[in-house]
Short mmCIF file of C-alpha atoms in Angstrom, two decimals:
data_model
loop_
_atom_site.label_atom_id
_atom_site.label_comp_id
_atom_site.label_asym_id
_atom_site.label_seq_id
_atom_site.Cartn_x
_atom_site.Cartn_y
_atom_site.Cartn_z
CA UNK A 18 0.00 0.00 0.00
CA UNK A 19 1.10 3.53 -0.71
CA UNK A 20 -0.52 6.27 1.34
CA UNK A 21 -0.40 9.75 -0.22
CA UNK A 22 -0.69 12.86 1.91
CA UNK A 23 -1.30 15.95 -0.27
CA UNK A 24 0.68 19.11 0.49
CA UNK A 25 -0.89 22.19 2.02
CA UNK A 26 -0.50 23.85 -1.35
CA UNK A 27 -0.10 22.39 -4.84
CA UNK A 28 2.31 25.22 -5.78
CA UNK A 29 5.69 24.13 -7.08
CA UNK A 30 8.82 26.04 -7.98
CA UNK A 31 10.20 23.26 -10.14
CA UNK A 32 10.18 22.44 -13.83
CA UNK A 33 7.42 19.90 -13.14
CA UNK A 34 4.78 22.47 -12.18
CA UNK A 35 2.15 20.96 -14.46
CA UNK A 36 2.57 17.48 -13.00
CA UNK A 37 0.28 16.54 -10.13
CA UNK A 38 1.58 15.93 -6.63
CA UNK A 39 0.44 12.29 -6.78
CA UNK A 40 2.14 11.75 -10.17
CA UNK A 41 5.43 13.09 -8.82
CA UNK A 42 5.25 10.63 -5.91
CA UNK A 43 4.34 7.73 -8.22
CA UNK A 44 7.30 8.45 -10.51
CA UNK A 45 9.69 8.57 -7.58
CA UNK A 46 8.34 5.32 -6.07
CA UNK A 47 8.45 3.61 -9.49
CA UNK A 48 12.06 4.65 -10.05
CA UNK A 49 13.10 3.52 -6.56
CA UNK A 50 11.33 0.18 -6.90
CA UNK A 51 12.83 -0.45 -10.32
CA UNK A 52 16.28 0.32 -8.92
CA UNK A 53 15.97 -1.51 -5.56
CA UNK A 54 17.12 -5.05 -6.37
CA UNK A 55 19.65 -4.29 -9.09
CA UNK A 56 20.75 -0.67 -9.54
CA UNK A 57 21.51 0.25 -13.14
CA UNK A 58 23.57 3.06 -14.59
CA UNK A 59 20.46 4.88 -15.83
CA UNK A 60 17.32 5.40 -13.79
CA UNK A 61 13.89 4.63 -15.25
CA UNK A 62 12.71 8.26 -15.29
CA UNK A 63 14.62 11.42 -16.23
CA UNK A 64 14.90 14.21 -13.68
CA UNK A 65 15.81 11.91 -10.77
CA UNK A 66 19.36 11.46 -9.46
CA UNK A 67 20.65 8.74 -7.14
CA UNK A 68 23.17 8.80 -4.27
CA UNK A 69 24.53 5.68 -2.56
CA UNK A 70 24.47 6.02 1.23
CA UNK A 71 24.86 2.68 3.11
CA UNK A 72 24.24 4.08 6.62
CA UNK A 73 22.93 2.03 9.54
CA UNK A 74 19.99 3.75 11.27
CA UNK A 75 18.88 2.84 14.82
CA UNK A 76 15.31 1.50 14.76
CA UNK A 77 14.04 -1.20 17.09
CA UNK A 78 15.95 -3.89 18.96
CA UNK A 79 14.16 -6.52 16.78
CA UNK A 80 15.25 -5.03 13.46
CA UNK A 81 18.18 -3.48 11.66
CA UNK A 82 17.55 -0.57 9.30
CA UNK A 83 20.00 0.50 6.62
CA UNK A 84 19.61 3.56 4.38
CA UNK A 85 20.79 2.25 1.01
CA UNK A 86 20.14 5.09 -1.44
CA UNK A 87 18.64 8.55 -1.81
CA UNK A 88 16.79 9.71 -4.94
CA UNK A 89 16.48 13.45 -5.58
CA UNK A 90 13.79 14.59 -8.01
CA UNK A 91 13.57 17.85 -9.93
CA UNK A 92 10.15 18.32 -8.31
CA UNK A 93 11.80 19.10 -4.97
CA UNK A 94 10.85 15.78 -3.41
CA UNK A 95 13.32 13.07 -2.53
CA UNK A 96 13.05 9.39 -1.81
CA UNK A 97 14.96 7.16 0.56
CA UNK A 98 15.39 3.43 0.03
CA UNK A 99 15.94 1.45 3.21
CA UNK A 100 16.42 -2.25 3.90
CA UNK A 101 14.83 -3.61 7.08
CA UNK A 102 16.01 -6.96 8.45
CA UNK A 103 14.35 -8.94 11.24
CA UNK A 104 17.16 -9.80 13.67
CA UNK A 105 14.88 -11.36 16.29
CA UNK A 106 13.69 -14.94 16.67
CA UNK A 107 10.02 -14.06 16.17
CA UNK A 108 8.06 -12.74 13.18
CA UNK A 109 8.13 -8.96 12.91
CA UNK A 110 4.92 -7.14 11.95
CA UNK A 111 5.15 -3.54 10.75
CA UNK A 112 2.73 -0.80 9.77
CA UNK A 113 3.56 1.87 7.21
CA UNK A 114 2.12 4.48 9.59
CA UNK A 115 5.06 3.81 11.95
CA UNK A 116 7.39 5.53 9.47
CA UNK A 117 5.43 8.76 8.96
CA UNK A 118 7.06 11.88 10.35
CA UNK A 119 6.75 15.58 9.56
CA UNK A 120 7.62 16.14 5.90
CA UNK A 121 6.94 12.54 4.82
CA UNK A 122 4.61 12.42 1.81
CA UNK A 123 4.43 8.64 1.21
CA UNK A 124 5.62 5.35 2.70
CA UNK A 125 5.63 1.87 1.21
CA UNK A 126 6.93 -1.43 2.63
CA UNK A 127 7.28 -4.46 0.35
CA UNK A 128 6.51 -7.02 3.10
CA UNK A 129 4.69 -5.97 6.25
CA UNK A 130 5.56 -9.24 8.04
CA UNK A 131 9.14 -10.47 8.25
CA UNK A 132 10.12 -13.92 9.43
CA UNK A 133 13.34 -14.20 11.52
CA UNK A 134 16.35 -13.36 9.34
CA UNK A 135 14.21 -12.05 6.46
CA UNK A 136 14.52 -8.55 5.00
CA UNK A 137 12.42 -6.17 2.93
CA UNK A 138 12.63 -2.76 1.32
CA UNK A 139 11.12 0.39 2.80
CA UNK A 140 10.42 3.37 0.51
CA UNK A 141 10.00 6.84 2.02
CA UNK A 142 9.15 9.95 -0.02
CA UNK A 143 9.84 13.31 1.61
CA UNK A 144 9.32 16.94 0.70
CA UNK A 145 12.38 19.19 0.83
#
């Protein structure tokens, strides 16, 4: 599931002014998903750049969270691709709502339930 939270204003200072807020989010999510398993030299959609990060982020004692890549869009939004791994001995159940913070426009998790040792991707779209 992808939950979209519209901005307070649809105004944009970017070259993608005519594109809807939801379309900008969809393009960013699509590009990140296409690039998640096997990054390629070129991204699926023009106007988005990628940075490799590889930083461990403290989350919960049952899971490890690693920020893999950041995707900056001409629209002013940016996406973060994380990998979550269940490091406990019990199944881990997550909700996308747990990852919403101020400035987060959309969140998507590939698998909401992780068995011990399993991992999944987390996609977060933020406004700059």
